Structures are given as C-alpha cells and as structure tokens.
Coordinates of C-alpha atoms and ligand atoms in Angstrom, one line a residue:
M1 CA 0.1 0.0 0.2
S2 CA 2.5 2.4 1.3
A3 CA 5.3 3.6 -1.3
G4 CA 9.3 3.2 -0.5
L5 CA 11.2 5.0 1.5
R6 CA 14.2 7.3 1.7
R7 CA 14.7 7.9 5.6
R8 CA 16.2 10.5 7.1
T9 CA 18.2 8.7 10.9
L10 CA 15.0 8.3 12.9
L11 CA 15.0 8.9 16.7
A12 CA 12.1 7.6 19.3
A13 CA 10.1 10.8 20.9
G14 CA 11.0 10.0 25.1
G15 CA 9.0 12.0 26.0
A16 CA 6.4 11.9 23.8
A17 CA 6.1 8.7 24.0
A18 CA 5.7 8.9 27.8
A19 CA 2.5 11.8 27.8
V20 CA 0.8 10.1 25.6
A21 CA 0.9 6.5 27.4
A22 CA -0.8 8.6 29.7
C23 CA -4.0 9.1 27.8
S24 CA -5.7 5.1 27.2
P25 CA -8.0 4.8 24.8
P26 CA -11.9 4.9 25.5
A27 CA -14.3 2.5 26.4
A28 CA -15.3 1.6 22.6
A29 CA -18.5 2.3 21.6
P30 CA -20.9 1.4 19.5
L31 CA -20.3 0.2 16.1
P32 CA -21.1 2.6 13.3
P33 CA -23.7 0.9 10.1
A34 CA -20.9 -0.9 8.5
V35 CA -22.2 -2.5 4.6
W36 CA -19.8 -4.1 2.5
V37 CA -19.9 -2.5 -0.9
G38 CA -18.2 -2.8 -4.1
A39 CA -18.4 -6.6 -5.8
R40 CA -20.6 -9.0 -6.9
H41 CA -20.0 -12.1 -4.9
E42 CA -22.1 -13.2 -6.9
R43 CA -21.5 -12.7 -10.4
G44 CA -18.1 -14.7 -10.2
H45 CA -19.5 -17.7 -8.5
R46 CA -22.4 -18.2 -11.5
L47 CA -18.7 -19.4 -13.4
R48 CA -19.7 -22.5 -10.9
S49 CA -23.1 -23.2 -12.1
A50 CA -22.3 -22.5 -15.9
A51 CA -23.0 -26.3 -16.8
T52 CA -25.8 -26.3 -18.5
L53 CA -26.7 -22.4 -20.5
P54 CA -29.4 -21.1 -22.3
T55 CA -29.8 -20.5 -25.5
A56 CA -28.2 -16.8 -26.6
A57 CA -30.4 -13.9 -26.5
V58 CA -28.0 -11.8 -28.6
Q59 CA -25.2 -13.2 -31.6
R60 CA -22.2 -10.4 -31.2
R61 CA -19.6 -10.0 -34.0
A62 CA -16.1 -8.0 -33.0
A63 CA -12.3 -8.0 -34.5
V64 CA -10.9 -8.2 -31.3
L65 CA -13.1 -8.6 -28.4
V66 CA -11.4 -8.7 -24.3
V67 CA -12.6 -10.5 -21.2
G68 CA -12.2 -8.5 -18.4
A69 CA -11.9 -4.3 -17.7
G70 CA -8.6 -4.3 -14.7
I71 CA -5.3 -2.3 -15.5
A72 CA -4.2 -4.7 -18.2
G73 CA -7.2 -5.0 -20.1
L74 CA -7.7 -1.5 -20.6
A75 CA -4.1 -1.1 -21.3
A76 CA -3.8 -4.6 -23.8
A77 CA -7.1 -2.6 -25.8
R78 CA -5.5 1.4 -25.8
G79 CA -2.6 -1.3 -27.9
Y80 CA -5.3 -2.6 -30.6
L81 CA -6.6 1.1 -31.1
Q82 CA -3.1 2.4 -31.2
R83 CA -2.9 -0.6 -33.2
G84 CA -5.9 0.6 -35.6
V85 CA -8.4 -1.5 -34.7
Q86 CA -11.7 0.0 -34.1
D87 CA -14.0 -2.9 -33.9
L88 CA -13.0 -3.8 -30.5
H89 CA -14.9 -4.7 -26.8
L90 CA -14.6 -5.0 -23.8
L91 CA -16.5 -7.6 -21.6
E92 CA -17.1 -6.8 -17.5
L93 CA -18.5 -8.4 -14.8
E94 CA -18.7 -6.2 -12.1
D95 CA -20.8 -2.6 -13.1
A96 CA -17.4 0.0 -13.8
A97 CA -14.2 -0.6 -15.2
G98 CA -11.2 -0.9 -13.2
G99 CA -11.1 -5.0 -11.3
N100 CA -9.1 -4.2 -8.0
S101 CA -8.5 -0.7 -9.0
R102 CA -11.8 0.6 -8.1
G103 CA -12.9 3.9 -6.4
H104 CA -16.0 4.5 -4.3
Q105 CA -17.6 7.6 -2.9
L106 CA -18.3 7.3 1.2
G107 CA -20.4 10.3 2.3
G108 CA -19.9 12.3 -0.6
M109 CA -15.9 12.1 -1.0
A110 CA -14.0 9.7 -2.4
C111 CA -12.1 6.7 -1.9
P112 CA -10.8 3.9 -3.3
L113 CA -11.1 0.7 -2.6
G114 CA -8.1 -0.9 -3.8
A115 CA -5.2 0.4 -4.8
H116 CA -4.6 4.1 -4.9
Y117 CA -1.0 4.8 -5.5
L118 CA 2.0 4.3 -9.0
P119 CA 5.1 4.8 -8.1
V120 CA 6.8 7.6 -10.8
P121 CA 8.5 5.5 -13.4
A122 CA 11.5 6.4 -14.9
D123 CA 10.9 7.5 -19.1
D124 CA 14.1 5.7 -20.9
G125 CA 13.1 2.7 -17.3
P126 CA 11.6 -1.4 -18.1
A127 CA 8.7 0.3 -17.5
R128 CA 8.6 3.0 -20.8
E129 CA 4.7 1.9 -21.9
V130 CA 3.4 3.4 -18.2
A131 CA 5.7 6.6 -18.1
A132 CA 4.5 7.1 -22.2
W133 CA 1.5 6.8 -21.4
L134 CA 1.7 8.9 -18.4
H135 CA 3.1 11.2 -20.6
Q136 CA 0.1 11.3 -23.0
I137 CA -2.0 11.8 -20.7
G138 CA 0.4 15.4 -19.0
L139 CA 0.8 13.5 -15.8
L140 CA 4.7 13.7 -17.5
K141 CA 6.2 16.8 -19.3
R142 CA 9.6 16.7 -20.9
E143 CA 11.0 20.7 -19.2
H144 CA 14.2 22.1 -19.8
G145 CA 15.6 19.0 -20.9
R146 CA 13.9 17.1 -18.0
T147 CA 11.3 14.9 -17.4
V148 CA 9.0 16.2 -14.5
A149 CA 5.9 15.2 -13.4
D150 CA 2.7 17.2 -12.5
E151 CA 2.7 18.4 -9.1
R152 CA -0.9 18.3 -8.2
H153 CA -1.2 14.5 -8.6
L154 CA 2.0 13.9 -7.1
C155 CA 1.8 12.5 -3.0
H156 CA 1.7 16.1 -0.5
S157 CA 3.9 16.4 2.2
P158 CA 3.6 15.0 4.9
Q159 CA 4.1 11.3 3.7
E160 CA 4.5 8.6 5.8
R161 CA 4.4 8.0 9.5
L162 CA 5.1 5.3 11.8
F163 CA 2.7 4.6 15.2
I164 CA 5.5 3.1 16.9
D165 CA 6.3 3.2 21.1
G166 CA 3.5 5.5 22.4
A167 CA 4.7 7.8 19.1
W168 CA 4.3 9.3 16.0
V169 CA 7.8 9.4 13.6
E170 CA 8.3 10.1 10.2
G171 CA 8.7 7.6 8.3
L172 CA 7.9 3.7 7.5
L173 CA 10.8 2.4 9.1
P174 CA 11.8 2.0 12.3
P175 CA 13.8 4.3 13.8
V176 CA 17.5 3.1 15.7
D177 CA 19.9 4.5 17.5
P178 CA 22.6 5.9 15.2
G179 CA 25.7 3.4 16.2
S180 CA 23.8 0.8 18.1
P181 CA 23.7 -3.1 16.3
A182 CA 20.1 -2.7 14.8
A183 CA 21.4 0.4 12.8
A184 CA 24.3 -2.4 11.4
Q185 CA 21.1 -4.7 10.8
L186 CA 19.9 -1.4 8.2
Q187 CA 23.6 -1.0 7.1
R188 CA 24.1 -4.4 6.7
F189 CA 20.9 -4.5 4.3
A190 CA 20.8 -1.7 2.5
Q191 CA 24.3 -3.0 1.9
A192 CA 23.6 -6.1 0.5
V193 CA 20.6 -5.4 -1.7
V194 CA 22.7 -2.6 -3.6
E195 CA 25.9 -5.9 -4.7
L196 CA 22.8 -8.1 -5.8
Q197 CA 21.2 -4.8 -7.6
R198 CA 25.7 -3.9 -9.2
G199 CA 26.1 -8.5 -9.5
G200 CA 23.0 -9.6 -10.7
R201 CA 23.7 -7.0 -14.6
G202 CA 22.3 -9.1 -17.3
A203 CA 25.3 -9.5 -20.3
R204 CA 22.4 -7.2 -22.4
G205 CA 22.8 -5.8 -20.2
E206 CA 19.3 -5.9 -18.1
P207 CA 18.5 -4.9 -14.8
A208 CA 19.1 -7.2 -11.9
F209 CA 15.6 -6.9 -10.5
A210 CA 13.1 -4.5 -13.2
L211 CA 9.8 -3.6 -13.2
P212 CA 8.0 -5.5 -14.7
A213 CA 9.7 -8.6 -13.2
H214 CA 10.6 -10.5 -16.8
R215 CA 13.0 -7.4 -17.9
S216 CA 14.8 -8.5 -15.1
A217 CA 18.0 -10.4 -15.4
W218 CA 18.3 -13.8 -14.8
G219 CA 21.3 -16.1 -14.1
P220 CA 22.4 -18.3 -11.1
A221 CA 22.4 -15.3 -7.8
Q222 CA 18.6 -15.0 -9.2
A223 CA 17.7 -18.6 -9.1
E224 CA 19.8 -19.3 -6.3
L225 CA 17.0 -15.9 -4.2
E226 CA 14.4 -17.5 -5.8
R227 CA 14.4 -20.9 -4.2
T228 CA 14.0 -19.6 -0.6
T229 CA 11.6 -17.1 0.8
F230 CA 13.0 -14.2 2.4
A231 CA 12.6 -15.5 5.5
Q232 CA 15.5 -18.2 5.2
W233 CA 17.4 -15.4 3.4
L234 CA 17.7 -12.8 5.8
A235 CA 18.2 -15.2 8.5
A236 CA 21.0 -16.8 6.4
Q237 CA 22.0 -13.6 6.5
G238 CA 22.6 -13.4 10.4
L239 CA 19.7 -10.5 9.2
T240 CA 17.8 -11.2 12.9
D241 CA 16.7 -7.4 14.2
E242 CA 13.2 -7.0 15.5
R243 CA 12.2 -4.1 14.5
L244 CA 14.2 -4.3 10.5
R245 CA 12.6 -7.7 10.3
W246 CA 8.6 -6.6 11.5
Y247 CA 9.0 -3.7 9.0
L248 CA 10.4 -5.7 5.8
D249 CA 7.2 -8.3 6.3
Y250 CA 5.0 -4.3 6.2
C251 CA 6.7 -3.6 3.4
C252 CA 6.2 -7.8 1.6
R253 CA 1.4 -7.4 2.8
D254 CA 2.5 -4.6 1.6
D255 CA 2.5 -5.2 -1.5
Y256 CA 2.6 -9.0 -2.4
G257 CA 0.0 -10.0 -0.1
A258 CA 2.3 -12.1 2.3
G259 CA 4.8 -11.5 5.2
T260 CA 8.6 -12.9 4.5
E261 CA 7.8 -16.4 5.6
T262 CA 5.4 -16.5 2.7
V263 CA 7.6 -14.3 -0.3
S264 CA 10.1 -15.9 -2.1
A265 CA 13.7 -14.3 -1.8
W266 CA 14.2 -13.3 -4.9
A267 CA 10.4 -11.0 -4.7
G268 CA 11.7 -10.2 -0.8
V269 CA 14.9 -8.0 -2.7
H270 CA 13.4 -6.8 -5.6
Y271 CA 10.4 -5.0 -4.1
F272 CA 13.7 -3.0 -2.9
A273 CA 15.5 -2.8 -5.7
S274 CA 13.7 -2.1 -8.2
R275 CA 10.0 0.0 -7.0
H276 CA 11.4 1.3 -3.8
G277 CA 14.8 2.0 -2.0
F278 CA 15.7 0.9 1.0
H279 CA 18.4 3.8 2.1
A280 CA 19.4 2.6 5.9
P281 CA 19.6 6.6 8.5
G282 CA 22.6 7.3 7.5
G283 CA 24.1 5.6 5.1
D284 CA 25.1 6.4 1.7
G285 CA 21.3 9.0 0.5
S286 CA 20.6 9.3 3.9
D287 CA 21.3 12.7 2.6
A288 CA 19.0 13.1 0.3
D289 CA 15.1 13.9 -1.0
D290 CA 13.2 12.0 1.8
R291 CA 10.6 11.5 0.1
E292 CA 9.3 9.1 -2.4
A293 CA 7.4 10.4 -6.0
V294 CA 4.7 8.9 -6.2
F295 CA 1.3 9.1 -7.7
T296 CA -2.1 9.3 -5.8
W297 CA -5.6 10.7 -6.0
P298 CA -8.3 10.3 -3.7
E299 CA -10.2 8.4 -4.8
G300 CA -6.7 5.7 -5.4
N301 CA -5.8 4.1 -8.8
A302 CA -9.4 5.0 -10.1
W303 CA -8.2 7.8 -11.6
M304 CA -6.1 6.2 -14.0
V305 CA -9.0 3.7 -14.8
Q306 CA -10.8 6.9 -15.5
R307 CA -8.3 7.8 -18.1
L308 CA -8.0 4.2 -19.5
A309 CA -11.4 3.4 -20.2
A310 CA -12.1 6.6 -21.9
P311 CA -11.8 5.8 -25.1
F312 CA -13.7 3.1 -25.0
A313 CA -17.5 3.9 -24.1
D314 CA -19.8 2.1 -25.9
R315 CA -17.4 -0.7 -26.5
L316 CA -16.9 -1.1 -22.5
H317 CA -19.3 -3.8 -22.1
T318 CA -19.9 -3.7 -17.9
G319 CA -21.6 -6.5 -15.9
R320 CA -21.3 -8.9 -18.2
T321 CA -19.8 -12.1 -16.9
V322 CA -18.4 -14.4 -19.2
L323 CA -19.1 -17.8 -18.9
R324 CA -17.9 -19.9 -20.8
V325 CA -15.0 -18.9 -24.3
T326 CA -14.6 -21.9 -27.2
E327 CA -11.0 -21.6 -29.4
G328 CA -12.8 -22.6 -32.8
R329 CA -10.7 -22.9 -36.2
H330 CA -11.2 -19.8 -37.4
D331 CA -12.7 -17.5 -34.2
V332 CA -12.9 -17.5 -30.4
Q333 CA -17.0 -17.7 -28.7
V334 CA -17.2 -16.0 -25.9
L335 CA -21.0 -17.2 -23.9
A336 CA -21.3 -13.3 -21.2
W337 CA -24.5 -13.4 -19.4
D338 CA -25.6 -10.1 -18.6
E339 CA -26.6 -9.2 -15.4
S340 CA -29.6 -6.2 -16.4
R341 CA -31.1 -7.9 -19.1
Q342 CA -30.6 -11.2 -17.7
Q343 CA -30.1 -13.3 -20.9
L344 CA -27.1 -14.7 -22.6
E345 CA -24.8 -13.2 -25.1
A346 CA -23.2 -15.4 -27.7
W347 CA -19.9 -13.5 -29.4
T348 CA -17.0 -14.0 -31.9
A349 CA -13.8 -12.9 -32.3
P350 CA -10.9 -13.9 -34.6
Q351 CA -8.9 -12.3 -31.3
V352 CA -10.0 -12.7 -27.7
V353 CA -7.8 -11.8 -24.4
L354 CA -8.7 -13.6 -21.7
A355 CA -7.0 -10.0 -19.2
L356 CA -8.7 -12.5 -16.0
P357 CA -6.7 -14.1 -13.8
L358 CA -5.6 -17.7 -14.4
F359 CA -7.6 -19.4 -12.6
I360 CA -10.8 -17.8 -13.7
A361 CA -9.1 -17.9 -17.1
A362 CA -8.7 -21.7 -16.3
R363 CA -12.0 -21.7 -15.8
V364 CA -13.9 -20.0 -18.7
L365 CA -12.4 -21.5 -20.9
E366 CA -13.3 -24.9 -22.6
S367 CA -10.3 -26.8 -23.1
P368 CA -8.2 -24.9 -21.8
P369 CA -3.7 -25.0 -22.0
S370 CA -1.3 -27.1 -19.9
A371 CA 0.0 -24.0 -19.0
L372 CA -2.8 -22.4 -18.6
R373 CA -3.7 -25.4 -15.5
E374 CA -0.8 -25.7 -13.8
A375 CA 0.1 -21.3 -13.5
A376 CA -3.8 -22.2 -12.1
K377 CA -3.0 -24.6 -9.8
G378 CA 0.0 -23.4 -8.9
L379 CA -0.3 -19.7 -7.6
A380 CA -2.0 -18.9 -4.5
Y381 CA -3.8 -15.9 -4.1
A382 CA -3.8 -13.2 -1.1
P383 CA -7.7 -12.1 0.5
W384 CA -7.4 -8.6 1.4
L385 CA -9.8 -6.3 3.0
V386 CA -10.7 -2.7 2.7
A387 CA -12.7 -0.3 4.8
N388 CA -13.9 3.2 3.7
L389 CA -14.3 5.0 7.4
Q390 CA -16.0 8.0 7.2
L391 CA -15.4 10.8 10.2
D392 CA -16.9 13.5 10.7
A393 CA -14.0 15.4 11.7
P394 CA -10.4 15.2 11.8
L395 CA -9.3 12.9 14.5
L396 CA -7.0 14.2 17.8
D397 CA -3.3 15.3 16.7
R398 CA -1.0 13.1 18.4
V399 CA 2.1 13.4 19.7
G400 CA 5.2 13.2 17.1
A401 CA 5.2 13.6 13.8
P402 CA 1.5 15.4 11.9
P403 CA -1.0 13.1 10.1
S404 CA 0.1 12.4 6.8
W405 CA -1.2 9.8 3.7
D406 CA 0.1 7.0 4.9
N407 CA -0.1 5.6 8.6
V408 CA 1.3 2.2 10.3
V409 CA 0.8 0.8 13.4
Y410 CA 4.2 -0.6 14.5
G411 CA 3.4 -3.8 15.2
S412 CA -0.4 -3.9 13.6
R413 CA -2.0 -6.9 11.7
G414 CA -3.1 -4.7 8.9
L415 CA -1.0 -2.5 7.0
G416 CA -2.6 1.0 8.1
Y417 CA -4.5 3.8 6.2
V418 CA -4.8 6.4 4.1
D419 CA -6.3 10.3 4.2
A420 CA -8.8 10.7 1.1
M421 CA -8.6 13.6 1.1
H422 CA -4.5 13.9 1.5
Q423 CA -4.4 15.8 -2.2
G424 CA -7.5 18.0 -1.5
L425 CA -6.0 21.9 -1.1
R426 CA -8.7 22.5 1.9
P427 CA -6.7 25.1 4.8
V428 CA -9.0 23.6 8.1
P429 CA -8.8 19.5 8.1
G430 CA -13.0 18.3 8.5
A431 CA -14.8 15.8 7.3
T432 CA -12.9 13.2 5.7
V433 CA -12.7 8.4 4.8
L434 CA -9.9 6.7 5.9
T435 CA -8.9 3.9 3.6
V436 CA -7.6 1.0 6.3
Y437 CA -5.8 -1.8 4.4
H438 CA -5.5 -5.9 5.8
A439 CA -3.8 -8.2 3.3
L440 CA -4.7 -10.9 5.2
P441 CA -3.9 -15.2 5.7
R442 CA -6.0 -17.5 3.0
S443 CA -7.4 -19.3 5.9
E444 CA -9.4 -16.5 6.4
R445 CA -11.0 -16.5 2.9
A446 CA -14.2 -18.9 3.5
V447 CA -14.9 -15.9 7.1
L448 CA -14.4 -13.1 4.4
L449 CA -17.0 -14.0 2.3
A450 CA -19.6 -13.9 6.2
D451 CA -22.4 -11.8 5.5
D452 CA -22.4 -9.7 8.8
P453 CA -19.0 -7.0 8.3
R454 CA -19.5 -5.2 11.6
P455 CA -17.4 -8.9 13.1
W456 CA -14.3 -6.9 10.9
A457 CA -15.4 -3.3 11.0
E458 CA -14.7 -3.9 14.7
R459 CA -11.2 -5.9 13.6
V460 CA -10.3 -2.5 12.5
L461 CA -11.7 -0.2 15.2
A462 CA -9.4 -1.9 16.9
E463 CA -6.9 -2.4 14.7
L464 CA -7.0 2.3 15.6
R465 CA -7.4 2.7 18.9
G466 CA -4.0 2.3 20.1
A467 CA -2.6 5.1 18.0
H468 CA -6.5 7.2 18.5
P469 CA -8.7 6.7 21.0
D470 CA -11.1 8.8 19.3
I471 CA -12.3 6.7 16.7
D472 CA -15.1 5.6 17.5
R473 CA -16.3 9.3 17.8
R474 CA -15.4 9.5 14.7
V475 CA -16.7 7.0 12.2
Q476 CA -20.1 7.7 11.7
R477 CA -20.0 4.9 8.0
I478 CA -18.0 2.0 7.5
A479 CA -18.1 0.6 3.7
L480 CA -16.1 -2.6 3.2
M481 CA -14.9 -4.4 0.6
R482 CA -14.4 -7.3 0.5
W483 CA -10.7 -9.2 -1.8
G484 CA -11.0 -13.1 -1.7
H485 CA -7.9 -13.7 -4.5
A486 CA -7.4 -10.5 -4.3
M487 CA -4.0 -10.8 -5.8
A488 CA -1.3 -13.6 -6.7
I489 CA 1.7 -14.5 -4.0
P490 CA 4.9 -14.3 -5.8
A491 CA 6.5 -17.4 -3.2
P492 CA 9.7 -18.9 -4.6
G493 CA 8.8 -20.7 -7.6
V494 CA 6.9 -18.3 -9.3
Q495 CA 9.5 -16.0 -10.8
R496 CA 10.0 -17.9 -14.0
H497 CA 8.4 -20.3 -14.4
P498 CA 7.7 -22.2 -17.8
S499 CA 3.6 -22.4 -17.0
L500 CA 4.1 -18.4 -16.8
Q501 CA 6.0 -17.3 -19.8
A502 CA 4.6 -20.0 -22.1
L503 CA 0.8 -17.2 -21.0
R504 CA 3.3 -14.5 -21.7
G505 CA 4.2 -15.2 -24.8
A506 CA 0.8 -16.7 -26.6
R507 CA -0.1 -15.5 -29.6
G508 CA -2.4 -17.2 -30.8
R509 CA -6.1 -16.7 -31.1
V510 CA -6.6 -16.7 -27.5
R511 CA -4.0 -14.4 -25.5
Y512 CA -3.8 -13.8 -21.7
A513 CA -2.6 -10.8 -19.8
H514 CA -3.0 -10.2 -16.3
A515 CA -0.8 -9.1 -13.0
D516 CA -1.1 -12.6 -12.2
L517 CA 1.5 -13.7 -15.3
A518 CA 4.2 -11.4 -13.3
G519 CA 3.6 -14.8 -10.1
C520 CA 2.7 -10.9 -8.4
S521 CA 0.3 -7.7 -8.9
L522 CA 1.5 -4.3 -9.4
F523 CA -0.2 -1.4 -11.6
E524 CA 3.4 -1.3 -13.9
E525 CA 2.8 -4.8 -14.0
A526 CA -1.1 -5.4 -14.8
F527 CA -0.6 -2.5 -17.9
I528 CA 2.8 -4.1 -19.4
A529 CA 0.9 -7.5 -20.1
G530 CA -2.2 -6.7 -21.4
C531 CA 0.5 -4.1 -23.8
E532 CA 2.2 -6.8 -24.2
A533 CA -0.6 -8.6 -25.1
A534 CA -2.2 -6.2 -27.7
L535 CA 1.5 -6.6 -30.0
P536 CA 1.0 -8.1 -33.3
Ligands
LIG1 C1 -6.2 -4.2 -2.1 C2 -6.3 -3.9 -3.2 C3 -4.8 -2.8 -3.6 C4 -3.8 -2.1 -4.3 N1 -2.8 -1.2 -4.7 C5 -2.0 -1.3 -5.5 C6 -1.1 -0.2 -5.3 O1 -1.8 1.1 -4.4 N2 -0.1 0.2 -5.6 C7 -0.5 -0.6 -7.1 O2 0.3 -0.2 -7.8 N3 -1.3 -1.9 -7.0 C8 -2.2 -1.8 -6.3 N4 -2.8 -3.1 -6.3 C9 -2.4 -4.8 -7.4 C10 -3.5 -5.0 -8.4 O3 -4.0 -5.2 -8.3 C11 -3.1 -3.8 -9.6 O4 -1.8 -1.9 -9.6 C12 -3.7 -4.2 -11.5 O5 -5.3 -2.7 -10.8 C13 -4.5 -5.3 -10.9 O6 -5.1 -5.6 -12.6 P1 -4.7 -6.6 -13.2 O7 -6.2 -5.9 -14.8 O8 -4.5 -7.4 -13.5 O9 -6.5 -7.4 -12.8 P2 -7.9 -6.8 -11.8 O10 -7.8 -5.6 -11.1 O11 -7.8 -8.7 -11.2 O12 -8.4 -7.7 -13.0 C14 -9.1 -8.7 -13.5 C15 -11.1 -8.1 -14.5 O13 -11.8 -9.6 -14.9 C16 -12.8 -9.2 -14.2 N5 -13.4 -10.0 -14.3 C17 -12.9 -11.9 -13.4 N6 -13.6 -12.4 -14.1 C18 -14.3 -11.4 -15.0 C19 -15.5 -12.6 -16.2 N7 -16.1 -14.1 -15.5 N8 -16.0 -12.0 -16.4 C20 -15.5 -10.1 -17.5 N9 -15.1 -9.7 -16.8 C21 -14.2 -10.8 -14.8 C22 -12.8 -8.6 -12.9 O14 -13.8 -8.4 -12.8 C23 -12.0 -7.0 -12.7 O15 -12.2 -6.7 -13.9 C24 -3.3 -3.8 -5.4 C25 -4.4 -4.6 -5.1 C26 -5.3 -5.1 -4.1 C27 -6.3 -5.7 -4.4

C-alpha cells in the first residue's frame, strides 16, 4: 500500500512517548453502521453453475474482444486501438471498469476500493510503456531537457508516518539509535540490496531487478534467491533485528499480500531493488530528498482507470459475466451473461484477450492449455479487506509526526490507512475518509465471505484504537470491500515459472493479460502485460 522510503535518521521521542502513554483509549462506543460494498460475488460464483446454459438471446461479432476491464484489459484495449483496431469490445463482470483499481464514494468523498498509488516511473526504465502513457495524459512532461511530474498528482507532504512506542514518527522505518547493532543491520541490508543490484546485471545490460519483473536479468544469483523464502534468506544473512524484520514483513504484506515467511527472497529483494529503494539511516543517500515520488488521488488508481477507459465508451460492456470461452478453427466464441437483462450474449471474434486472474481464465476457457492449468494450480492468492471509514471531523492530533497520507501502526496485523482527503487543497482539515488495508492469510478467505460485516468493522477499529483513542467517536459509517482472491503471491518458484512464461508469450487466437503473469500484482505489471498482449 505505501510507498517505500528514503529516510533520514529517526529517533524515538522518549518524552513524547510517555505523554501519549498516559492517555489510554476510552471504552469502545457502539459500532457505527457497517456495510459490504463493491463486489458482486454472486456473479463470479455463477461460473460454478455454468455447465448448462440457455440459448443466447443476442449474437455479436468483434475484431478483438477483451475479457476483463482491469488495468491489464484496458491497457490491452488501448494497445489494439493504437494499432488501428476500432472494432474492439471489452466485457467486464462488475458494473464499472478497473478491477482491483476501482474507487468508491462515501459521504460525498471519493476514496479507493483497492489500489491507490503508482511510483513515478523513469522514461527510459523497464516500465517505459507506463511512462509513455503518463506523458500522453500529461502527468509527465519534458521541461528544459528533463522529465518532470505534475506536482498536483504527486503525493503531498507529509507522506508517511509510523506509530511506535506511543508516538508518531516520520517515515515507516522504525527508528534506531545511531551506532546500535540495529542500525548496523539496516546498513547491512541496504548494502546487500545494492550489491545484488550491481552484481546481477544481465549480459545485455538488463537490470538485476526490473519492474516489470520479466525484464530483470536472470542468472544463478537470481535463481538461488528464488529457491528460498525471504525470511530464510534474511536469517542466513544474520539479519534478525526485530524492527528491521517487522518493517520488511510489512513491505512484503503491503505489495505482495503475504509476509517474509511466504514470499521468495527474490521477490523480497525485488521490492527494494526495483520499485522502491532502501536507504538506511546514516548510509549513502541519507541526505537525499527523503520523499519517494508517487502519484496518488483521493479515489486511488481509479483516477487512472477513468483515463484509460475513456476512449472506449459504448465499447466497454459492464455487467457482463463471461461464462465460457471456446476456441474454434477460425474464431473464438465467448458466452457472456448480461446481468441487467438477465440473458446470454454470444460473441465471436478472431482474437480474444483473457485479461482475467488466471484461475478464472482456466475456468472459463473450454479446453485450457496445460500451461494455463498448471499456472492456475500453482498460484496462491491473498485475500484482502479494504475498509473505508467516514469521519465527521479530523482525529485528535497526537504527539509526534503530523497526519500523513499513509499512517501505519507498528506491530499491527493491518497495513495502516491512507487519508483520502490528503490530496485536497482545503485550508483547514475537516470530514474525511480513511482507507484501511488488511492483507489476510488465506485461511481467513472463507470468513471474509460471511454475511455480517460488523466483526470485520470491529477488527479494523480495534487495530486503530491504540493510536487513535477517539476513533469510535469520529467514525460515522464503514464501507468494507472484500477481495477473496486479491493478488497472486510471489512464493518461491513462481518467478520465471515456465507456465507463466508460456502464457505471456501466447500469440494465438487466445492471449493472456493480467498481473498474475508476473506472479505478483502491481500497476506496472498489469499495464505492461496488457500492452504486450496487444502487440502484433
Ligand atoms: C486492496 C488492493 C490494493 C492494491 N494497491 C495497489 C497500489 O496501491 N498500487 C499498485 O500498483 N497496485 C496495487 N494493487 C494491485 C492491483 O491489483 C494492480 O495494480 C492492478 O489493478 C491489477 O490489474 P489486473 O488487470 O491485472 O487485474 P484485475 O484488477 O484482477 O482485473 C481483472 C478484471 O477481470 C474482471 N473479471 C473477472 N472475472 C470475469 C468474468 N468472468 N467475466 C468478465 N470479467 C471478469 C474483474 O472484475 C476485473 O475487472 C492492489 C490490489 C489490491 C487488491
């Protein structure tokens, strides 16, 4: 969820901690109204009973059909449009495009339902397609020979803070005393990342750790990292400091939906060596600007979805649950359930892009190729809970760093919250929406589908009460979004798995585009998977 870090030395505020510890949270008030929002699980579950289907009420043809209008599907559709294909249509199960990057409104305020930021990519870096699109929509510009980002869409300061030892501190890296063994471990981890970056370049100059991941170099060093979990690798390096380990675990849960015990060492290092950085306090670069540049919006990445979807207008068919895809000799037939008219549509197209999570693609495709069956079986997905809390007024200011865009509680099971109004330009803080993120263990998926949202709302509030004793008084309403299969987990062996590589390279009538192809879920992965699927 959060951006990475560039931190100056941070020291715990001892006196401040004592002051806050003296004020303990009051008894919990009655729970405010809590509702589930955002996903039509019954539509997805329709796939389970799709063995016998009625006769199609509508027959349609298209030159290209894109199934799924998440970031990957929208980027694929854009790619075909750029190649001059006008007769293309998108079929999307939900009532809006965007998938995991959709947004919501609460009390008249925009807020995210899922993804909410994008680090600013380099023009000539591995995510060049993303940079090119950002230039096209004006978020990046060339000025006096260099690229600059539109300040209005960059995360405003202050960006991140951590609640630890009873006070808020700037940044998310737990503070350490200079010269302590903990500080030495931070330095050693930073050094290890730099050495792996420098030492692992490919023969043709590929970066050791690129985003998208498939543009990274791959040699014995990377393969070795991919064989173990990040936790095992850290232990082998003697990196055992509790606070460092919490921070690294937090980062993995935040970007990958699972912690250091689950993700591969390659994925753990990739987080810091590609998308984010790791700058230990007092180390090289500690004097640099400590704000990592990220784009963000009140409604999260739904802002970008709106721009991506705009060219398609009536070619984007929402409320269409694709139930079956059959590859014929010359065409592909796609059967979609029109949710508003409650009737079946039969589409035919010579080219179909399945921009779906791979386990769904494997279910809808009548005869899935072995690579797809294998990939669907091999990927594990993390469930997520996103709770939007509508506040009638700002929370009481506590000791330490001021309210920031991203606010995290040390040691919490949750991933903290972002403030949807942080990007607003109003002079005085007022009512707002806090978006709280929880990446859950897979064992909690079934409970997440329970009818009653209140136990989840209570859990979300309980995690915040220590840092915000007045939260119960301020929350008016809680809108909860549950993602049963939110994102593929980059466990050992996922990166460079032959089945994923085969699907990425598929050039037949059925192609694949989804962040799943990377074995992890990030905007850049989804966007570039879509761009590549649309290549001739
Ligand atoms: C809670 C959360 C927070 C995140 N935060 C960030 C973030 O801040 N930054 C970031 O870069 N990434 C973030 N991500 C990752 C995010 O998943 C990616 O950025 C990106 O949105 C993935 O896009 P996609 O197109 O690959 O997949 P999806 O979003 O999964 O898109 C697939 C689409 O297919 C549709 N579909 C499924 N089944 C059918 C069917 N049978 N018929 C028709 N349509 C169907 C779905 O409704 C969906 O629209 C987050 C993810 C989650 C879950």
